[in-house]
Tab-separated table of C-alpha atoms and ligand atoms in Angstrom:
chain	number	residue	atom	x	y	z
N	1	MET	CA	-1.758	179.638	180.583
N	2	ALA	CA	1.859	180.570	180.428
N	3	SER	CA	4.144	178.652	177.649
N	4	LEU	CA	6.871	175.666	178.669
N	5	THR	CA	9.271	178.619	177.221
N	6	GLU	CA	8.025	181.618	179.433
N	7	VAL	CA	8.383	179.281	182.511
N	8	ALA	CA	11.518	177.993	181.599
N	9	ILE	CA	12.839	181.793	180.875
N	10	ALA	CA	11.198	182.682	184.477
N	11	ILE	CA	12.931	179.829	186.325
N	12	LEU	CA	16.472	180.837	184.865
N	13	ARG	CA	15.961	184.546	186.249
N	14	GLU	CA	14.643	183.644	189.157
N	15	ASN	CA	17.610	181.137	189.926
N	16	ASP	CA	19.957	184.154	188.678
N	17	ARG	CA	22.599	185.724	191.275
N	18	GLY	CA	23.275	188.103	188.818
N	19	THR	CA	27.076	186.351	187.813
N	20	TYR	CA	26.204	182.663	188.615
N	21	THR	CA	22.959	180.690	188.793
N	22	VAL	CA	21.943	177.808	191.680
N	23	PRO	CA	20.916	175.160	190.738
N	24	THR	CA	17.594	174.989	192.669
N	25	LYS	CA	17.216	177.573	195.558
N	26	GLY	CA	17.369	176.221	198.988
N	27	LEU	CA	19.004	172.458	197.873
N	28	TYR	CA	22.007	173.513	196.017
N	29	PRO	CA	22.317	177.662	196.711
N	30	PHE	CA	25.923	177.773	195.361
N	31	GLN	CA	27.409	177.275	191.747
N	32	TRP	CA	27.614	173.631	190.281
N	33	ASN	CA	30.215	173.569	187.241
N	34	TRP	CA	28.357	171.301	184.762
N	35	ASP	CA	25.161	172.475	185.839
N	36	SER	CA	26.349	176.458	184.827
N	37	CYS	CA	28.123	175.390	181.522
N	38	LEU	CA	24.644	173.726	180.466
N	39	THR	CA	22.697	176.828	181.715
N	40	ALA	CA	24.428	179.044	179.461
N	41	LEU	CA	22.630	177.325	176.638
N	42	GLY	CA	19.353	177.867	178.104
N	43	GLN	CA	20.862	181.592	178.849
N	44	ARG	CA	21.651	182.151	175.571
N	45	HIS	CA	18.038	181.565	174.017
N	46	PHE	CA	16.976	185.048	175.533
N	47	ASP	CA	20.364	186.647	177.091
N	48	GLU	CA	23.887	185.705	174.982
N	49	ASP	CA	25.681	188.207	176.788
N	50	ARG	CA	24.710	186.530	180.222
N	51	ALA	CA	25.631	183.085	178.612
N	52	TRP	CA	28.954	184.020	178.299
N	53	LEU	CA	28.870	185.432	181.948
N	54	GLU	CA	27.939	182.167	183.692
N	55	ILE	CA	30.727	180.150	181.815
N	56	GLU	CA	33.171	182.888	182.809
N	57	THR	CA	32.499	182.975	186.650
N	58	LEU	CA	32.984	179.355	186.742
N	59	PHE	CA	36.595	179.762	184.926
N	60	ALA	CA	37.630	182.300	187.226
N	61	HIS	CA	37.760	180.517	190.020
N	62	GLN	CA	39.407	177.813	188.272
N	63	TRP	CA	42.748	176.298	189.923
N	64	PRO	CA	45.941	177.237	189.121
N	65	CYS	CA	46.702	174.037	188.654
N	66	GLY	CA	44.358	173.959	185.870
N	67	MET	CA	41.325	171.763	187.270
N	68	VAL	CA	37.581	173.507	187.514
N	69	PRO	CA	36.102	172.905	190.806
N	70	HIS	CA	32.741	171.285	191.127
N	71	ILE	CA	31.193	173.956	193.276
N	72	VAL	CA	32.403	177.724	194.070
N	73	PHE	CA	30.818	178.721	196.843
N	74	HIS	CA	30.467	182.815	196.464
N	75	GLN	CA	28.427	183.542	199.490
N	76	PRO	CA	28.014	181.829	202.723
N	77	ASP	CA	24.696	179.178	203.133
N	78	ASP	CA	24.137	177.127	205.980
N	79	GLY	CA	21.332	175.404	203.921
N	80	TYR	CA	23.832	172.961	202.006
N	81	PHE	CA	26.732	170.590	203.579
N	82	PRO	CA	29.289	169.860	203.333
N	83	GLY	CA	30.260	173.856	203.052
N	84	PRO	CA	33.314	175.371	202.533
N	85	ASP	CA	34.620	174.658	205.956
N	86	ILE	CA	34.737	171.111	205.419
N	87	TRP	CA	36.380	171.673	201.912
N	88	ALA	CA	38.740	173.532	203.246
N	89	THR	CA	40.252	174.199	200.318
N	90	ASN	CA	42.250	177.765	200.949
N	91	ARG	CA	41.214	179.352	197.859
N	92	PRO	CA	40.712	183.064	197.440
N	93	VAL	CA	36.752	182.420	197.018
N	94	PRO	CA	36.204	179.049	198.758
N	95	THR	CA	35.528	175.802	196.049
N	96	SER	CA	34.846	172.211	196.655
N	97	GLY	CA	38.545	170.355	195.689
N	98	ILE	CA	37.125	167.816	193.240
N	99	THR	CA	36.096	168.271	189.654
N	100	GLN	CA	32.615	167.658	187.440
N	101	PRO	CA	31.858	166.359	184.167
N	102	PRO	CA	33.645	168.650	181.797
N	103	VAL	CA	31.198	169.586	179.250
N	104	ALA	CA	32.731	173.088	178.933
N	105	GLY	CA	33.884	172.508	175.891
N	106	PHE	CA	31.111	171.694	174.312
N	107	ALA	CA	28.955	174.549	175.522
N	108	LEU	CA	31.968	177.314	174.719
N	109	LYS	CA	31.366	175.709	171.201
N	110	ARG	CA	27.688	175.569	170.756
N	111	LEU	CA	27.558	178.870	172.063
N	112	TYR	CA	30.137	180.766	169.498
N	113	ASP	CA	28.751	178.568	166.657
N	114	LEU	CA	25.317	179.645	166.939
N	115	ALA	CA	25.896	183.066	168.855
N	116	LYS	CA	24.052	186.293	166.829
N	117	ASP	CA	26.603	188.674	167.843
N	118	ARG	CA	29.639	187.361	166.422
N	119	GLN	CA	32.073	189.980	167.260
N	120	THR	CA	31.405	189.671	171.117
N	121	ALA	CA	31.197	185.939	170.573
N	122	THR	CA	34.841	185.652	168.968
N	123	ALA	CA	36.332	187.958	171.580
N	124	ARG	CA	34.663	185.772	174.961
N	125	ALA	CA	35.479	182.367	173.357
N	126	ARG	CA	39.082	183.217	173.222
N	127	ALA	CA	39.332	184.286	176.688
N	128	LEU	CA	37.998	180.912	177.344
N	129	LEU	CA	39.690	178.942	174.896
N	130	ALA	CA	42.949	178.444	176.702
N	131	LYS	CA	41.494	178.008	179.876
N	132	VAL	CA	39.271	175.172	179.042
N	133	ALA	CA	42.262	173.530	176.927
N	134	ALA	CA	44.344	174.149	180.646
N	135	TRP	CA	41.663	172.122	181.895
N	136	HIS	CA	41.810	169.786	179.480
N	137	ARG	CA	45.380	168.793	179.978
N	138	TRP	CA	44.891	168.834	183.818
N	139	PHE	CA	42.900	165.643	183.283
N	140	TYR	CA	45.068	163.563	181.462
N	141	ALA	CA	47.554	164.861	183.604
N	142	THR	CA	46.674	163.928	186.953
N	143	ARG	CA	43.897	161.290	186.206
N	144	ASP	CA	45.198	159.487	183.442
N	145	PRO	CA	48.910	158.595	184.735
N	146	ALA	CA	49.416	155.287	183.012
N	147	GLY	CA	48.682	157.367	180.092
N	148	GLU	CA	45.750	154.690	178.602
N	149	GLY	CA	43.750	157.671	176.477
N	150	LEU	CA	40.766	157.475	179.433
N	151	VAL	CA	40.515	159.311	182.899
N	152	ALA	CA	39.038	158.307	186.429
N	153	ILE	CA	36.849	160.013	188.877
N	154	ILE	CA	38.333	159.556	192.259
N	155	HIS	CA	34.974	160.730	194.086
N	156	PRO	CA	31.504	159.740	192.946
N	157	TRP	CA	30.429	163.870	192.997
N	158	GLU	CA	32.587	163.906	190.193
N	159	ALA	CA	30.533	161.788	187.531
N	160	GLY	CA	27.380	163.819	188.868
N	161	ARG	CA	25.968	160.930	188.901
N	162	ASP	CA	26.272	160.445	193.086
N	163	ASN	CA	24.604	157.121	193.911
N	164	SER	CA	24.944	155.546	190.812
N	165	ILE	CA	24.769	151.674	191.358
N	166	ASP	CA	28.219	151.971	189.090
N	167	TRP	CA	30.120	152.627	192.270
N	168	ASP	CA	28.478	150.079	194.864
N	169	THR	CA	31.172	147.876	194.493
N	170	PRO	CA	33.970	150.221	194.221
N	171	PHE	CA	32.566	152.115	197.291
N	172	GLU	CA	32.497	148.593	199.434
N	173	ARG	CA	36.538	149.344	199.467
N	174	VAL	CA	36.221	153.340	201.114
N	175	PRO	CA	36.322	153.132	204.599
N	176	THR	CA	33.958	155.234	206.738
N	177	GLU	CA	35.602	155.021	210.323
N	178	GLY	CA	36.669	157.851	211.858
N	179	ILE	CA	35.017	160.770	209.843
N	180	ALA	CA	33.750	163.765	211.678
N	181	PRO	CA	29.835	163.738	213.213
N	182	TYR	CA	28.007	165.888	210.450
N	183	THR	CA	24.311	166.543	210.062
N	184	ARG	CA	22.846	166.435	206.405
N	185	ARG	CA	21.112	169.062	204.847
N	186	ASP	CA	19.554	167.744	201.968
N	187	THR	CA	17.307	165.616	203.230
N	188	GLN	CA	15.603	168.557	205.024
N	189	HIS	CA	15.033	170.267	200.866
N	190	ALA	CA	14.375	166.960	199.462
N	191	ASP	CA	12.291	163.608	200.423
N	192	PRO	CA	15.274	161.292	202.053
N	193	ALA	CA	13.831	158.228	200.213
N	194	HIS	CA	14.728	160.319	196.777
N	195	ARG	CA	18.174	160.743	197.697
N	196	PRO	CA	21.185	159.157	198.691
N	197	THR	CA	21.815	156.935	201.641
N	198	LYS	CA	23.734	157.378	204.750
N	199	ALA	CA	26.014	154.841	204.027
N	200	GLN	CA	27.183	156.615	200.965
N	201	TYR	CA	27.292	159.902	202.472
N	202	ASP	CA	30.155	158.440	204.843
N	203	ARG	CA	31.720	157.407	201.988
N	204	TYR	CA	31.360	160.975	200.317
N	205	LEU	CA	32.802	162.393	203.432
N	206	TRP	CA	35.426	159.945	204.281
N	207	LEU	CA	36.877	160.501	200.364
N	208	VAL	CA	36.787	164.558	201.140
N	209	GLU	CA	38.852	164.204	204.411
N	210	HIS	CA	41.098	161.898	202.956
N	211	PHE	CA	41.701	164.224	199.986
N	212	ARG	CA	41.996	167.133	202.809
N	213	SER	CA	44.208	165.559	204.399
N	214	LEU	CA	46.212	165.457	201.691
N	215	ASN	CA	46.199	169.442	201.290
N	216	TRP	CA	43.872	169.160	198.022
N	217	ASP	CA	47.545	168.523	196.359
N	218	THR	CA	45.684	167.429	192.974
N	219	ALA	CA	48.620	165.957	191.320
N	220	LYS	CA	48.540	163.092	194.716
N	221	LEU	CA	44.707	162.401	194.490
N	222	HIS	CA	44.205	159.841	192.034
N	223	ASP	CA	47.022	157.783	192.940
N	224	ALA	CA	46.462	158.026	196.824
N	225	SER	CA	42.373	157.262	196.258
N	226	PRO	CA	40.544	153.847	197.050
N	227	PHE	CA	38.062	155.069	194.583
N	228	GLN	CA	39.698	155.369	191.206
N	229	VAL	CA	36.670	154.284	188.186
N	230	VAL	CA	36.908	155.149	184.278
N	231	ASP	CA	33.223	155.847	183.823
N	232	PRO	CA	32.422	155.774	179.856
N	233	GLY	CA	29.645	159.226	180.272
N	234	PHE	CA	32.309	161.267	181.858
N	235	ASN	CA	35.435	160.050	179.171
N	236	ALA	CA	32.315	160.913	176.550
N	237	ILE	CA	31.648	164.040	177.737
N	238	LEU	CA	35.728	165.121	178.354
N	239	ILE	CA	36.592	163.177	174.684
N	240	ARG	CA	33.391	165.520	172.854
N	241	ALA	CA	34.473	168.461	174.370
N	242	CYS	CA	38.096	168.057	173.802
N	243	ALA	CA	36.977	167.735	169.681
N	244	ASP	CA	34.887	170.505	170.041
N	245	LEU	CA	37.248	172.848	171.357
N	246	ALA	CA	39.827	171.404	168.501
N	247	ASP	CA	36.833	172.495	165.779
N	248	LEU	CA	36.904	175.909	168.374
N	249	ALA	CA	40.734	176.212	168.963
N	250	GLU	CA	41.058	175.977	164.564
N	251	ALA	CA	38.170	178.647	163.786
N	252	LEU	CA	40.207	181.024	166.195
N	253	GLY	CA	43.200	180.300	164.522
N	254	ASP	CA	45.108	178.379	167.313
N	255	ALA	CA	46.579	175.961	165.616
N	256	ALA	CA	48.647	174.146	168.579
N	257	LEU	CA	45.608	173.850	170.784
N	258	ALA	CA	43.555	172.290	167.941
N	259	ALA	CA	46.083	169.860	167.651
N	260	GLU	CA	46.379	168.847	171.379
N	261	ASN	CA	42.526	168.705	171.913
N	262	ARG	CA	42.427	166.543	168.800
N	263	SER	CA	44.693	164.492	169.793
N	264	PHE	CA	43.494	163.505	173.377
N	265	ALA	CA	40.496	162.972	171.402
N	266	ALA	CA	41.216	160.362	168.934
N	267	LYS	CA	43.169	158.585	171.952
N	268	GLY	CA	40.136	158.544	174.204
N	269	GLN	CA	37.843	157.559	171.296
N	270	ALA	CA	40.139	154.480	170.637
N	271	ALA	CA	40.242	153.359	174.092
N	272	MET	CA	36.635	153.862	174.779
N	273	GLU	CA	36.419	150.758	173.084
N	274	SER	CA	38.055	148.514	176.055
N	275	LEU	CA	34.377	149.314	178.153
N	276	TRP	CA	32.366	148.136	175.246
N	277	SER	CA	30.213	145.168	176.588
N	278	GLU	CA	28.480	143.074	173.914
N	279	ARG	CA	26.274	141.524	176.433
N	280	ASP	CA	24.798	144.508	177.719
N	281	GLY	CA	24.765	146.522	174.493
N	282	GLN	CA	26.389	149.584	175.751
N	283	TYR	CA	29.410	150.706	177.834
N	284	LEU	CA	30.577	149.980	181.221
N	285	CYS	CA	32.597	151.406	183.817
N	286	ARG	CA	36.048	150.241	185.154
N	287	ASP	CA	37.027	149.853	188.643
N	288	ARG	CA	40.576	150.964	187.816
N	289	VAL	CA	41.731	149.604	191.348
N	290	ALA	CA	40.383	146.244	190.815
N	291	GLY	CA	41.376	146.453	186.692
N	292	ALA	CA	37.841	145.204	185.803
N	293	LEU	CA	34.924	146.052	184.321
N	294	ILE	CA	31.756	147.066	186.710
N	295	GLU	CA	28.456	144.693	185.936
N	296	SER	CA	26.065	147.674	185.939
N	297	ALA	CA	24.015	148.805	183.146
N	298	SER	CA	23.954	152.126	183.995
N	299	VAL	CA	22.959	155.710	181.787
N	300	GLY	CA	26.870	156.474	181.864
N	301	GLY	CA	27.322	153.760	179.587
N	302	LEU	CA	24.607	154.809	176.913
N	303	LEU	CA	26.073	158.492	177.624
N	304	ALA	CA	29.172	157.036	175.614
N	305	ALA	CA	27.255	158.264	172.561
N	306	PHE	CA	27.918	162.113	173.379
N	307	CYS	CA	31.119	161.261	171.544
N	308	ALA	CA	31.739	159.980	168.225
N	309	ILE	CA	31.515	156.015	168.713
N	310	PRO	CA	31.523	153.696	166.006
N	311	ALA	CA	27.833	153.195	164.126
N	312	SER	CA	27.315	149.714	165.503
N	313	ARG	CA	27.716	150.997	168.890
N	314	ALA	CA	25.465	153.905	168.591
N	315	ALA	CA	22.519	151.847	167.300
N	316	ARG	CA	23.014	148.945	170.018
N	317	ILE	CA	22.642	151.913	172.682
N	318	ALA	CA	19.640	153.171	171.014
N	319	ALA	CA	18.281	150.065	171.234
N	320	SER	CA	18.823	148.962	174.557
N	321	ILE	CA	17.410	152.650	175.524
N	322	ASP	CA	14.397	150.979	174.160
N	323	ARG	CA	14.599	147.296	175.549
N	324	HIS	CA	14.201	149.423	178.846
N	325	GLY	CA	10.806	149.942	177.976
N	326	THR	CA	9.878	152.598	180.598
N	327	ARG	CA	6.834	155.371	179.721
N	328	PHE	CA	9.551	158.124	179.741
N	329	PRO	CA	13.350	157.536	178.643
N	330	VAL	CA	15.974	157.240	179.585
N	331	ALA	CA	16.111	155.422	182.938
N	332	SER	CA	19.566	156.558	184.881
N	333	HIS	CA	19.595	152.257	185.265
N	334	SER	CA	17.710	149.477	183.411
N	335	PRO	CA	15.050	148.483	184.971
N	336	GLN	CA	15.317	144.803	184.520
N	337	ASP	CA	18.463	145.020	186.972
N	338	PRO	CA	16.719	144.017	190.500
N	339	ARG	CA	18.993	147.093	191.927
N	340	TYR	CA	17.105	149.845	190.075
N	341	ASP	CA	14.918	152.315	192.025
N	342	GLY	CA	12.461	154.538	189.919
N	343	LYS	CA	12.625	157.365	193.010
N	344	ARG	CA	16.458	157.275	193.981
N	345	TYR	CA	18.337	160.180	192.378
N	346	TRP	CA	20.530	158.213	190.048
N	347	ARG	CA	19.747	154.520	190.619
N	348	GLY	CA	16.677	154.927	187.966
N	349	PRO	CA	15.316	158.107	187.199
N	350	VAL	CA	15.285	160.225	183.987
N	351	TRP	CA	17.342	163.308	183.962
N	352	LEU	CA	16.788	166.258	181.302
N	353	VAL	CA	20.780	167.031	180.871
N	354	VAL	CA	21.531	163.352	179.978
N	355	ASN	CA	18.845	162.643	177.479
N	356	TYR	CA	20.005	165.947	175.588
N	357	MET	CA	23.389	164.563	175.605
N	358	ILE	CA	22.166	161.094	174.569
N	359	ALA	CA	19.825	162.560	172.237
N	360	ASP	CA	22.552	164.638	170.490
N	361	GLY	CA	24.711	162.059	170.080
N	362	LEU	CA	22.436	159.762	168.542
N	363	ALA	CA	21.251	162.386	166.262
N	364	ARG	CA	25.278	162.732	164.988
N	365	ALA	CA	25.484	158.804	164.866
N	366	GLY	CA	22.382	158.594	162.400
N	367	GLN	CA	20.291	157.254	164.920
N	368	GLU	CA	17.803	160.186	164.325
N	369	ASP	CA	14.233	158.345	165.338
N	370	ALA	CA	16.010	157.685	168.784
N	371	ALA	CA	17.129	160.883	169.346
N	372	ALA	CA	13.578	162.419	168.107
N	373	ARG	CA	11.770	159.961	170.536
N	374	ILE	CA	13.814	161.040	173.365
N	375	SER	CA	13.437	164.932	172.774
N	376	ALA	CA	9.722	164.097	172.288
N	377	ALA	CA	9.475	162.510	175.521
N	378	SER	CA	11.381	164.628	177.175
N	379	LEU	CA	9.012	167.588	176.495
N	380	ASP	CA	6.045	165.189	177.131
N	381	LEU	CA	7.380	164.846	180.537
N	382	ILE	CA	8.003	168.627	181.193
N	383	ARG	CA	4.270	169.261	180.387
N	384	GLU	CA	2.985	166.379	182.064
N	385	SER	CA	5.107	166.699	185.392
N	386	GLY	CA	6.828	170.663	185.209
N	387	PHE	CA	9.924	171.641	185.687
N	388	ALA	CA	11.897	169.026	188.597
N	389	GLU	CA	15.192	168.283	189.113
N	390	TYR	CA	14.816	164.250	188.027
N	391	TYR	CA	11.666	161.839	187.502
N	392	ASP	CA	10.331	158.620	187.799
N	393	PRO	CA	10.754	157.086	184.372
N	394	GLN	CA	7.519	154.738	184.934
N	395	THR	CA	4.988	157.486	186.434
N	396	GLY	CA	6.949	160.315	185.242
N	397	GLU	CA	6.471	161.728	189.029
N	398	PRO	CA	8.453	164.636	189.576
N	399	LEU	CA	11.400	164.030	192.154
N	400	GLY	CA	14.234	166.404	194.374
N	401	GLY	CA	14.448	169.734	193.923
N	402	GLY	CA	12.010	171.787	192.428
N	403	ARG	CA	11.775	174.742	189.503
N	404	PHE	CA	15.629	173.351	188.601
N	405	THR	CA	17.966	175.762	186.446
N	406	TRP	CA	19.097	173.092	184.022
N	407	THR	CA	16.002	171.380	183.395
N	408	ALA	CA	14.925	174.410	182.288
N	409	ALA	CA	17.718	174.973	180.094
N	410	MET	CA	17.268	172.116	178.550
N	411	VAL	CA	13.894	172.702	178.023
N	412	LEU	CA	14.703	175.719	175.985
N	413	GLU	CA	17.289	173.597	174.158
N	414	PHE	CA	14.803	170.938	173.313
N	415	LEU	CA	11.788	173.240	172.202
N	416	ARG	CA	14.722	174.991	169.589
N	417	GLN	CA	15.112	171.515	167.959
N	418	GLU	CA	11.481	170.843	168.027
N	419	GLY	CA	11.541	174.204	165.905
W	1	DGY	C1	24.921	167.044	196.499
W	1	DGY	O1	25.378	167.753	197.531
W	1	DGY	O2	24.005	166.446	196.565
W	1	DGY	C2	25.730	167.560	195.370
W	1	DGY	O3	25.495	166.699	194.493
W	1	DGY	C3	27.229	167.098	195.506
W	1	DGY	O4	27.706	167.677	194.176
């Protein structure tokens, strides 16, 4: 029987399209932003050169304003909706017009730190450094217009947690009237009961059409969006990426970039505390339009541990995860909440990438036991249920797409930590 490592590598190879990797055949036939950066961390275990290329390809499609789009449509594929004609972003190679969690800075530092080929790593990291820094600058310039230190997402797809319960209330403000008729393709590849609903898709598309009507001018979209949410998980990723990029810039001798990113991280870190909920024992999203925290104990608030939160907060987050009491941690929403749905995408299921980032953050904050529990349970889940997109936290049932790229990449990372 093939080992976990062998299967993981086989999946990464079979989803490899030469210069980028698709998340899974059929359901997601293009290059996705945070998928790719986390995929590179898996690829580095067997092909360092290929790992660098994955991130380089993504950044070759960075917009002049600094934004790195959430999808790059390298080749036409009718099996996915909404495709390039709906986005209509007018780029040399078509891309979407929104962004995704900026894990690149973190991935870049990790690739660099652990690379065996030091010379190549230095040259390739140096070439990517300014591009990642431009993306970070873009975030704080366009998504934090009041300079509070935290950025907002303007579309749920930006968080990657498409149908999280976090968005239910702010989504009530997004209309659905006037959108063009459409046919979903995702529900032809995956069980519709495990995917977002039609009511959510209508709103995803309304936002896309609205931003398209503004010619994808990224300087205007934040203020023009009825959906502006400050997500602690998204901000934690950005803050961590800024801190990591600052370290990397220092190592590569770029003091100005190091200082700039250090200051983004420090300001974000301090502002993050405004999202803490003592009652929930975790951070919460803030609806920036309504000016209020969103009562929704999702994994976004646990993922906050990925940046350097105070030790007392990390301890509460570890306790909150234990309190979930699911067979497999970390549920993407608290099972104690009546809105929890263990099979529907981001309303309950476990995702390995999120487990990886939470475990990494908790270990750094001194919560080694909790981190080890999450890592061990993640591997148990794969041994029992294979390499799916996500899983039911109670039963371990594999859900969504199969032979999933970033799941395989995270398995290689978890196995390495296990030694
Ligand atoms: C999808 O199509 O489901 C993606 O999550 C959007 O990026």
